[in-house]
Amino acid sequence: MPNLHLPDFSVEDFLSNYWQQKPVVIRQGFKNFEDLISPDELAGLACEEEVESRLVYKTDGLWQAESGPFESYAHLGEQGWCLIVQAVDHWAPEVAALVQPFSFIPKWRFDDVMISYSTPGGGVGPHIDLYDVFICQGSGRRRWRVGDLGNHRQFAAHAALLHTDPFDAIIDAELQAGDILYIPPGFPHEGVSLEHSMSFSVGFRSKSASHMLSGLADYLIDNELGSALIADPKRPPHTQQGRIDADDFARIKAQMQAVLDDNALIADFAGSFLSKTKCELDLQALDEPFYGRELVNELTRHSLIRLGGLRCFYVDETVNQGICYINGERYDLGAACHGAVLALCDNEVLSYALLESWLKQPRLIDALTDWVNCGYWYFQD
Ligand code: SIN
Ligand code: CO
């Protein structure tokens, strides 16, 4: 796993002065950084149906974008195009390992690792993103320009490409292998490859109220909650039939507020909603599943690795009861497994030593066995 070095500031400085505030180049954030997968492997992934990918290039000066899967790249030539593959952390363990160096940001904020391969002159054009991104340069050099926040016009340069007008740069830097460019949401930016190059973008996306509330509405329906009707016994006579008066407005709001004020409900919703993946997991169920204590025996010999993209969370509100959320499901391992829940959700690798204190808890063994059998965790070779 690559180790992150912040040569000019500490993680605390980064979080208080840059995170969500301003872009910065972190020179040699990863020393001796090498591509986590090769351009050929990336091109191969983009041929798979389940993998989300795009090609971006220009024809006669006009921007073009195509969605994968792709069958061939031969027609594209040697320059002026790039291939972008989303959520590669789901498909390649080496790439999933790139998330860990950024674990000073909680995993629920993490979106995916996007990789782009670009030929000389290639890039996606000037644009604005809604997420925080650490663009980690792999092989080859790429020039990045980043502009300041402002009223930047956005327009469709192609049906699938939202661009922004040219901007003055506050950062204009050539990135080499191991350099990292951090860009918060809203800053216009553009990368143009100077050579054949690879970049690995670790993206963090926050949530909007509309997204959370629409998820909450689904949660309430699925769990048959929140169906009580607004009650208004002993209401005074109404004189203006068309009016929603202040008292009724307060009743309407109070009914919704009561849902939001129910901490147990919101904790359960947040855990399950945030632990859902936005794209497929590369799940490989075992042909010969583990039974009983077999799994514990195997754990004495090999550690368990969490499948790339699998999201595992607990919420402070309920973790003492041993509750955790994995891939959108709630698991109740019991208060005795409180520590095991922390170990499961806070670590990518589970060793025997890490879990030893709870390996006599039947609920943990049963759950872990199910998770390994369905492919959520797998044994390191
Ligand atoms: C790229 O890596 O080419 C695009 C990344 C971005 O600007 O979002
Ligand atoms: Co971008």
GROMACS .gro file of C-alpha atoms and ligand atoms in nm:
model
  390
    1MET     CA    1   0.000   0.000   0.000
    2PRO     CA    2   0.142   0.344  -0.088
    3ASN     CA    3   0.231   0.565   0.211
    4LEU     CA    4   0.117   0.924   0.203
    5HIS     CA    5   0.377   1.192   0.284
    6LEU     CA    6   0.265   1.548   0.332
    7PRO     CA    7   0.602   1.725   0.306
    8ASP     CA    8   0.478   2.081   0.358
    9PHE     CA    9   0.206   2.040   0.617
   10SER     CA   10   0.047   1.797   0.858
   11VAL     CA   11  -0.286   1.620   0.805
   12GLU     CA   12  -0.435   1.863   1.061
   13ASP     CA   13  -0.304   2.162   0.859
   14PHE     CA   14  -0.443   2.010   0.541
   15LEU     CA   15  -0.786   1.961   0.697
   16SER     CA   16  -0.804   2.306   0.851
   17ASN     CA   17  -0.660   2.504   0.559
   18TYR     CA   18  -0.730   2.314   0.236
   19TRP     CA   19  -0.997   2.043   0.268
   20GLN     CA   20  -1.320   2.182   0.112
   21GLN     CA   21  -1.151   2.523   0.090
   22LYS     CA   22  -0.874   2.546  -0.165
   23PRO     CA   23  -0.677   2.336  -0.409
   24VAL     CA   24  -0.317   2.243  -0.346
   25VAL     CA   25  -0.040   2.046  -0.513
   26ILE     CA   26   0.125   1.794  -0.282
   27ARG     CA   27   0.462   1.723  -0.439
   28GLN     CA   28   0.576   1.365  -0.397
   29GLY     CA   29   0.283   1.274  -0.171
   30PHE     CA   30   0.365   0.918  -0.273
   31LYS     CA   31   0.735   0.840  -0.300
   32ASN     CA   32   0.841   0.600  -0.575
   33PHE     CA   33   0.480   0.576  -0.691
   34GLU     CA   34   0.414   0.320  -0.961
   35ASP     CA   35   0.093   0.264  -1.158
   36LEU     CA   36  -0.138   0.045  -0.949
   37ILE     CA   37  -0.262  -0.119  -1.266
   38SER     CA   38  -0.122  -0.092  -1.616
   39PRO     CA   39  -0.282   0.100  -1.904
   40ASP     CA   40  -0.347  -0.236  -2.074
   41GLU     CA   41  -0.528  -0.370  -1.768
   42LEU     CA   42  -0.733  -0.050  -1.751
   43ALA     CA   43  -0.822  -0.077  -2.120
   44GLY     CA   44  -0.924  -0.441  -2.055
   45LEU     CA   45  -1.152  -0.342  -1.765
   46ALA     CA   46  -1.324  -0.087  -1.989
   47CYS     CA   47  -1.422  -0.377  -2.219
   48GLU     CA   48  -1.633  -0.531  -1.940
   49GLU     CA   49  -2.008  -0.477  -1.933
   50GLU     CA   50  -2.029  -0.414  -1.557
   51VAL     CA   51  -1.753  -0.150  -1.554
   52GLU     CA   52  -1.840   0.214  -1.613
   53SER     CA   53  -1.602   0.382  -1.857
   54ARG     CA   54  -1.576   0.669  -2.104
   55LEU     CA   55  -1.359   0.773  -2.392
   56VAL     CA   56  -1.310   1.145  -2.452
   57TYR     CA   57  -1.148   1.294  -2.762
   58LYS     CA   58  -1.201   1.559  -3.027
   59THR     CA   59  -1.292   1.523  -3.394
   60ASP     CA   60  -1.237   1.829  -3.613
   61GLY     CA   61  -1.206   2.041  -3.300
   62LEU     CA   62  -1.538   1.915  -3.154
   63TRP     CA   63  -1.552   1.730  -2.823
   64GLN     CA   64  -1.671   1.371  -2.833
   65ALA     CA   65  -1.752   1.130  -2.550
   66GLU     CA   66  -1.847   0.765  -2.570
   67SER     CA   67  -1.951   0.527  -2.295
   68GLY     CA   68  -1.806   0.179  -2.260
   69PRO     CA   69  -1.784  -0.113  -2.282
   70PHE     CA   70  -1.533  -0.079  -2.565
   71GLU     CA   71  -1.415  -0.341  -2.810
   72SER     CA   72  -1.105  -0.174  -2.947
   73TYR     CA   73  -0.898   0.140  -2.918
   74ALA     CA   74  -0.706   0.094  -3.240
   75HIS     CA   75  -0.897   0.362  -3.432
   76LEU     CA   76  -0.809   0.633  -3.180
   77GLY     CA   77  -0.447   0.682  -3.278
   78GLU     CA   78  -0.154   0.790  -3.065
   79GLN     CA   79  -0.271   1.122  -2.928
   80GLY     CA   80  -0.554   1.348  -2.819
   81TRP     CA   81  -0.775   1.098  -2.636
   82CYS     CA   82  -0.826   0.966  -2.289
   83LEU     CA   83  -0.999   0.670  -2.129
   84ILE     CA   84  -1.170   0.711  -1.792
   85VAL     CA   85  -1.278   0.419  -1.578
   86GLN     CA   86  -1.491   0.466  -1.268
   87ALA     CA   87  -1.483   0.272  -0.941
   88VAL     CA   88  -1.172   0.071  -1.025
   89ASP     CA   89  -1.138   0.007  -0.650
   90HIS     CA   90  -1.427  -0.239  -0.700
   91TRP     CA   91  -1.236  -0.443  -0.953
   92ALA     CA   92  -0.867  -0.429  -0.859
   93PRO     CA   93  -0.742  -0.484  -0.500
   94GLU     CA   94  -0.420  -0.290  -0.574
   95VAL     CA   95  -0.636   0.010  -0.659
   96ALA     CA   96  -0.864  -0.036  -0.356
   97ALA     CA   97  -0.549   0.002  -0.144
   98LEU     CA   98  -0.516   0.364  -0.259
   99VAL     CA   99  -0.811   0.466  -0.040
  100GLN     CA  100  -0.635   0.381   0.287
  101PRO     CA  101  -0.374   0.664   0.273
  102PHE     CA  102  -0.670   0.905   0.278
  103SER     CA  103  -0.835   0.743   0.579
  104PHE     CA  104  -0.816   1.072   0.766
  105ILE     CA  105  -1.144   1.133   0.583
  106PRO     CA  106  -1.422   0.891   0.688
  107LYS     CA  107  -1.517   0.623   0.443
  108TRP     CA  108  -1.882   0.731   0.421
  109ARG     CA  109  -1.755   1.042   0.239
  110PHE     CA  110  -1.560   0.833  -0.010
  111ASP     CA  111  -1.700   0.789  -0.359
  112ASP     CA  112  -1.462   0.590  -0.578
  113VAL     CA  113  -1.120   0.564  -0.737
  114MET     CA  114  -1.140   0.677  -1.097
  115ILE     CA  115  -0.847   0.609  -1.325
  116SER     CA  116  -0.768   0.789  -1.642
  117TYR     CA  117  -0.524   0.688  -1.910
  118SER     CA  118  -0.440   0.964  -2.150
  119THR     CA  119  -0.238   0.995  -2.468
  120PRO     CA  120  -0.037   1.316  -2.532
  121GLY     CA  121  -0.274   1.612  -2.567
  122GLY     CA  122  -0.565   1.412  -2.420
  123GLY     CA  123  -0.793   1.528  -2.140
  124VAL     CA  124  -1.161   1.574  -2.060
  125GLY     CA  125  -1.160   1.952  -2.104
  126PRO     CA  126  -1.222   2.235  -1.855
  127HIS     CA  127  -1.493   2.144  -1.605
  128ILE     CA  128  -1.620   2.173  -1.249
  129ASP     CA  129  -1.682   1.876  -1.020
  130LEU     CA  130  -1.911   1.843  -0.722
  131TYR     CA  131  -1.666   1.633  -0.528
  132ASP     CA  132  -1.333   1.662  -0.349
  133VAL     CA  133  -1.066   1.478  -0.537
  134PHE     CA  134  -0.706   1.376  -0.481
  135ILE     CA  135  -0.562   1.329  -0.830
  136CYS     CA  136  -0.259   1.107  -0.785
  137GLN     CA  137  -0.029   1.113  -1.084
  138GLY     CA  138   0.104   0.780  -1.202
  139SER     CA  139   0.329   0.726  -1.502
  140GLY     CA  140   0.381   1.009  -1.751
  141ARG     CA  141   0.344   1.383  -1.699
  142ARG     CA  142   0.020   1.578  -1.700
  143ARG     CA  143  -0.029   1.955  -1.681
  144TRP     CA  144  -0.310   2.070  -1.453
  145ARG     CA  145  -0.462   2.415  -1.440
  146VAL     CA  146  -0.705   2.501  -1.162
  147GLY     CA  147  -0.907   2.823  -1.146
  148ASP     CA  148  -1.069   3.001  -0.853
  149LEU     CA  149  -1.428   2.971  -0.735
  150GLY     CA  150  -1.660   3.206  -0.920
  151ASN     CA  151  -1.962   3.235  -1.143
  152HIS     CA  152  -1.831   3.003  -1.408
  153ARG     CA  153  -2.072   2.932  -1.691
  154GLN     CA  154  -2.126   2.562  -1.753
  155PHE     CA  155  -2.242   2.420  -2.082
  156ALA     CA  156  -2.264   2.090  -2.267
  157ALA     CA  157  -1.962   2.070  -2.496
  158HIS     CA  158  -2.114   1.736  -2.598
  159ALA     CA  159  -2.431   1.569  -2.470
  160ALA     CA  160  -2.216   1.377  -2.219
  161LEU     CA  161  -1.958   1.647  -2.133
  162LEU     CA  162  -2.034   1.940  -1.905
  163HIS     CA  163  -1.765   2.200  -1.961
  164THR     CA  164  -1.687   2.543  -1.827
  165ASP     CA  165  -1.550   2.854  -1.997
  166PRO     CA  166  -1.174   2.920  -2.003
  167PHE     CA  167  -1.052   3.041  -1.663
  168ASP     CA  168  -0.747   3.212  -1.510
  169ALA     CA  169  -0.529   2.964  -1.327
  170ILE     CA  170  -0.449   2.988  -0.957
  171ILE     CA  171  -0.256   2.661  -0.996
  172ASP     CA  172  -0.069   2.572  -1.312
  173ALA     CA  173   0.145   2.269  -1.244
  174GLU     CA  174   0.303   1.978  -1.421
  175LEU     CA  175   0.246   1.661  -1.223
  176GLN     CA  176   0.488   1.371  -1.221
  177ALA     CA  177   0.457   1.025  -1.073
  178GLY     CA  178   0.381   1.051  -0.700
  179ASP     CA  179   0.256   1.413  -0.710
  180ILE     CA  180  -0.099   1.473  -0.588
  181LEU     CA  181  -0.336   1.753  -0.679
  182TYR     CA  182  -0.618   1.810  -0.432
  183ILE     CA  183  -0.923   1.996  -0.572
  184PRO     CA  184  -1.231   2.081  -0.363
  185PRO     CA  185  -1.578   2.100  -0.521
  186GLY     CA  186  -1.653   2.401  -0.741
  187PHE     CA  187  -1.302   2.488  -0.862
  188PRO     CA  188  -1.276   2.476  -1.243
  189HIS     CA  189  -0.990   2.260  -1.361
  190GLU     CA  190  -0.839   2.099  -1.664
  191GLY     CA  191  -0.571   1.835  -1.708
  192VAL     CA  192  -0.388   1.789  -2.035
  193SER     CA  193  -0.155   1.499  -2.075
  194LEU     CA  194   0.198   1.582  -2.188
  195GLU     CA  195   0.285   1.217  -2.249
  196HIS     CA  196   0.110   0.883  -2.225
  197SER     CA  197   0.002   0.908  -1.865
  198MET     CA  198  -0.208   0.752  -1.591
  199SER     CA  199  -0.382   0.933  -1.309
  200PHE     CA  200  -0.561   0.787  -1.012
  201SER     CA  201  -0.835   1.006  -0.868
  202VAL     CA  202  -0.955   0.931  -0.516
  203GLY     CA  203  -1.291   1.106  -0.498
  204PHE     CA  204  -1.502   1.205  -0.198
  205ARG     CA  205  -1.858   1.313  -0.253
  206SER     CA  206  -2.083   1.467   0.007
  207LYS     CA  207  -2.459   1.423   0.016
  208SER     CA  208  -2.734   1.671  -0.058
  209ALA     CA  209  -3.045   1.704   0.158
  210SER     CA  210  -3.258   1.597  -0.141
  211HIS     CA  211  -3.053   1.277  -0.182
  212MET     CA  212  -3.066   1.195   0.190
  213LEU     CA  213  -3.435   1.277   0.225
  214SER     CA  214  -3.530   1.073  -0.078
  215GLY     CA  215  -3.332   0.783   0.073
  216LEU     CA  216  -3.508   0.843   0.405
  217ALA     CA  217  -3.849   0.831   0.234
  218ASP     CA  218  -3.758   0.493   0.078
  219TYR     CA  219  -3.635   0.370   0.417
  220LEU     CA  220  -3.961   0.469   0.587
  221ILE     CA  221  -4.169   0.295   0.321
  222ASP     CA  222  -3.954  -0.021   0.322
  223ASN     CA  223  -3.973  -0.043   0.701
  224GLU     CA  224  -4.338   0.062   0.729
  225LEU     CA  225  -4.246   0.358   0.945
  226GLY     CA  226  -4.369   0.715   0.951
  227SER     CA  227  -4.719   0.625   0.835
  228ALA     CA  228  -4.912   0.790   1.125
  229LEU     CA  229  -5.130   1.074   0.997
  230ILE     CA  230  -5.127   1.433   1.115
  231ALA     CA  231  -5.380   1.457   1.399
  232ASP     CA  232  -5.573   1.773   1.479
  233PRO     CA  233  -5.839   1.704   1.743
  234LYS     CA  234  -6.008   2.001   1.906
  235ARG     CA  235  -5.908   2.239   1.633
  236PRO     CA  236  -6.075   2.584   1.648
  237PRO     CA  237  -6.318   2.680   1.369
  238HIS     CA  238  -6.140   2.783   1.051
  239THR     CA  239  -6.266   3.099   0.884
  240GLN     CA  240  -6.060   3.106   0.564
  241GLN     CA  241  -6.098   2.770   0.399
  242GLY     CA  242  -5.809   2.815   0.159
  243ARG     CA  243  -5.558   2.904   0.429
  244ILE     CA  244  -5.283   2.686   0.576
  245ASP     CA  245  -5.239   2.880   0.895
  246ALA     CA  246  -4.941   2.896   1.127
  247ASP     CA  247  -5.080   2.626   1.361
  248ASP     CA  248  -5.134   2.383   1.071
  249PHE     CA  249  -4.795   2.469   0.926
  250ALA     CA  250  -4.646   2.388   1.268
  251ARG     CA  251  -4.832   2.052   1.277
  252ILE     CA  252  -4.707   1.961   0.928
  253LYS     CA  253  -4.351   2.051   1.017
  254ALA     CA  254  -4.367   1.883   1.358
  255GLN     CA  255  -4.475   1.557   1.199
  256MET     CA  256  -4.172   1.551   0.972
  257GLN     CA  257  -3.947   1.683   1.247
  258ALA     CA  258  -4.050   1.397   1.474
  259VAL     CA  259  -3.901   1.155   1.221
  260LEU     CA  260  -3.577   1.352   1.206
  261ASP     CA  261  -3.564   1.377   1.586
  262ASP     CA  262  -3.580   0.998   1.625
  263ASN     CA  263  -3.209   0.929   1.666
  264ALA     CA  264  -3.246   0.551   1.659
  265LEU     CA  265  -3.437   0.573   1.332
  266ILE     CA  266  -3.197   0.819   1.168
  267ALA     CA  267  -2.895   0.619   1.287
  268ASP     CA  268  -3.038   0.303   1.134
  269PHE     CA  269  -3.128   0.481   0.812
  270ALA     CA  270  -2.786   0.651   0.784
  271GLY     CA  271  -2.597   0.327   0.846
  272SER     CA  272  -2.790   0.128   0.590
  273PHE     CA  273  -2.821   0.404   0.331
  274LEU     CA  274  -2.455   0.512   0.340
  275SER     CA  275  -2.325   0.155   0.333
  276LYS     CA  276  -2.496   0.084   0.000
  277THR     CA  277  -2.259   0.084  -0.295
  278LYS     CA  278  -2.344   0.298  -0.593
  279CYS     CA  279  -2.207   0.041  -0.836
  280GLU     CA  280  -2.165  -0.332  -0.850
  281LEU     CA  281  -1.935  -0.532  -0.624
  282ASP     CA  282  -1.710  -0.796  -0.774
  283LEU     CA  283  -1.866  -1.064  -0.551
  284GLN     CA  284  -1.731  -1.416  -0.585
  285ALA     CA  285  -1.926  -1.660  -0.372
  286LEU     CA  286  -1.717  -1.956  -0.255
  287ASP     CA  287  -1.769  -2.289  -0.434
  288GLU     CA  288  -1.683  -2.467  -0.111
  289PRO     CA  289  -1.831  -2.258   0.167
  290PHE     CA  290  -1.692  -2.259   0.520
  291TYR     CA  291  -1.892  -2.426   0.799
  292GLY     CA  292  -1.872  -2.399   1.177
  293ARG     CA  293  -1.522  -2.336   1.310
  294GLU     CA  294  -1.349  -2.393   0.973
  295LEU     CA  295  -1.333  -2.022   0.915
  296VAL     CA  296  -1.162  -1.953   1.248
  297ASN     CA  297  -0.906  -2.224   1.170
  298GLU     CA  298  -0.834  -2.065   0.834
  299LEU     CA  299  -0.804  -1.724   1.000
  300THR     CA  300  -0.517  -1.855   1.212
  301ARG     CA  301  -0.329  -1.913   0.884
  302HIS     CA  302  -0.440  -1.622   0.661
  303SER     CA  303  -0.583  -1.275   0.709
  304LEU     CA  304  -0.912  -1.166   0.558
  305ILE     CA  305  -0.917  -0.881   0.305
  306ARG     CA  306  -1.226  -0.668   0.257
  307LEU     CA  307  -1.361  -0.676  -0.098
  308GLY     CA  308  -1.284  -0.352  -0.283
  309GLY     CA  309  -1.580  -0.113  -0.270
  310LEU     CA  310  -1.755  -0.292   0.020
  311ARG     CA  311  -1.881  -0.031   0.267
  312CYS     CA  312  -1.892  -0.118   0.638
  313PHE     CA  313  -2.004   0.136   0.896
  314TYR     CA  314  -2.120   0.174   1.253
  315VAL     CA  315  -2.291   0.474   1.405
  316ASP     CA  316  -2.183   0.610   1.746
  317GLU     CA  317  -2.549   0.614   1.847
  318THR     CA  318  -2.583   0.233   1.840
  319VAL     CA  319  -2.236   0.079   1.816
  320ASN     CA  320  -2.240  -0.018   2.185
  321GLN     CA  321  -2.514  -0.265   2.097
  322GLY     CA  322  -2.284  -0.426   1.842
  323ILE     CA  323  -2.478  -0.295   1.542
  324CYS     CA  324  -2.305  -0.246   1.209
  325TYR     CA  325  -2.408  -0.188   0.848
  326ILE     CA  326  -2.254  -0.376   0.561
  327ASN     CA  327  -2.353  -0.325   0.201
  328GLY     CA  328  -2.685  -0.169   0.296
  329GLU     CA  329  -2.778  -0.436   0.555
  330ARG     CA  330  -2.800  -0.399   0.930
  331TYR     CA  331  -2.625  -0.663   1.143
  332ASP     CA  332  -2.683  -0.692   1.514
  333LEU     CA  333  -2.386  -0.878   1.661
  334GLY     CA  334  -2.476  -0.797   2.024
  335ALA     CA  335  -2.312  -0.575   2.283
  336ALA     CA  336  -2.038  -0.832   2.353
  337CYS     CA  337  -1.915  -0.779   1.994
  338HIS     CA  338  -1.890  -0.401   2.018
  339GLY     CA  339  -1.510  -0.417   1.978
  340ALA     CA  340  -1.539  -0.663   1.688
  341VAL     CA  341  -1.765  -0.418   1.504
  342LEU     CA  342  -1.497  -0.148   1.533
  343ALA     CA  343  -1.233  -0.391   1.406
  344LEU     CA  344  -1.451  -0.499   1.112
  345CYS     CA  345  -1.548  -0.151   1.000
  346ASP     CA  346  -1.224   0.037   1.068
  347ASN     CA  347  -0.981  -0.207   0.902
  348GLU     CA  348  -0.935  -0.330   0.549
  349VAL     CA  349  -0.747  -0.638   0.669
  350LEU     CA  350  -0.874  -0.866   0.947
  351SER     CA  351  -0.613  -1.079   1.115
  352TYR     CA  352  -0.666  -1.349   1.375
  353ALA     CA  353  -0.494  -1.127   1.633
  354LEU     CA  354  -0.730  -0.838   1.558
  355LEU     CA  355  -1.045  -1.048   1.605
  356GLU     CA  356  -0.918  -1.299   1.861
  357SER     CA  357  -1.104  -1.150   2.160
  358TRP     CA  358  -1.442  -1.216   1.996
  359LEU     CA  359  -1.380  -1.542   1.813
  360LYS     CA  360  -1.587  -1.732   2.070
  361GLN     CA  361  -1.896  -1.522   1.997
  362PRO     CA  362  -2.133  -1.737   1.788
  363ARG     CA  363  -2.307  -1.435   1.631
  364LEU     CA  364  -1.977  -1.301   1.503
  365ILE     CA  365  -1.863  -1.638   1.371
  366ASP     CA  366  -2.195  -1.696   1.193
  367ALA     CA  367  -2.198  -1.351   1.037
  368LEU     CA  368  -1.833  -1.364   0.936
  369THR     CA  369  -1.884  -1.709   0.783
  370ASP     CA  370  -2.179  -1.580   0.578
  371TRP     CA  371  -1.981  -1.275   0.468
  372VAL     CA  372  -1.681  -1.479   0.358
  373ASN     CA  373  -1.900  -1.737   0.185
  374CYS     CA  374  -2.074  -1.467  -0.019
  375GLY     CA  375  -1.745  -1.288  -0.100
  376TYR     CA  376  -1.754  -0.975   0.119
  377TRP     CA  377  -1.415  -1.071   0.262
  378TYR     CA  378  -1.165  -1.313   0.113
  379PHE     CA  379  -0.856  -1.486   0.248
  380GLN     CA  380  -0.520  -1.342   0.152
  381ASP     CA  381  -0.319  -1.596  -0.051
  382SIN     C1  382  -0.886   1.304  -1.563
  382SIN     O1  383  -0.821   1.243  -1.477
  382SIN     O2  384  -0.853   1.308  -1.679
  382SIN     C2  385  -1.010   1.375  -1.525
  382SIN     C3  386  -1.017   1.395  -1.381
  382SIN     C4  387  -1.100   1.514  -1.347
  382SIN     O3  388  -1.064   1.623  -1.378
  382SIN     O4  389  -1.205   1.499  -1.285
  383CO      CO  390  -1.251   1.689  -1.265
   0.00000   0.00000   0.00000
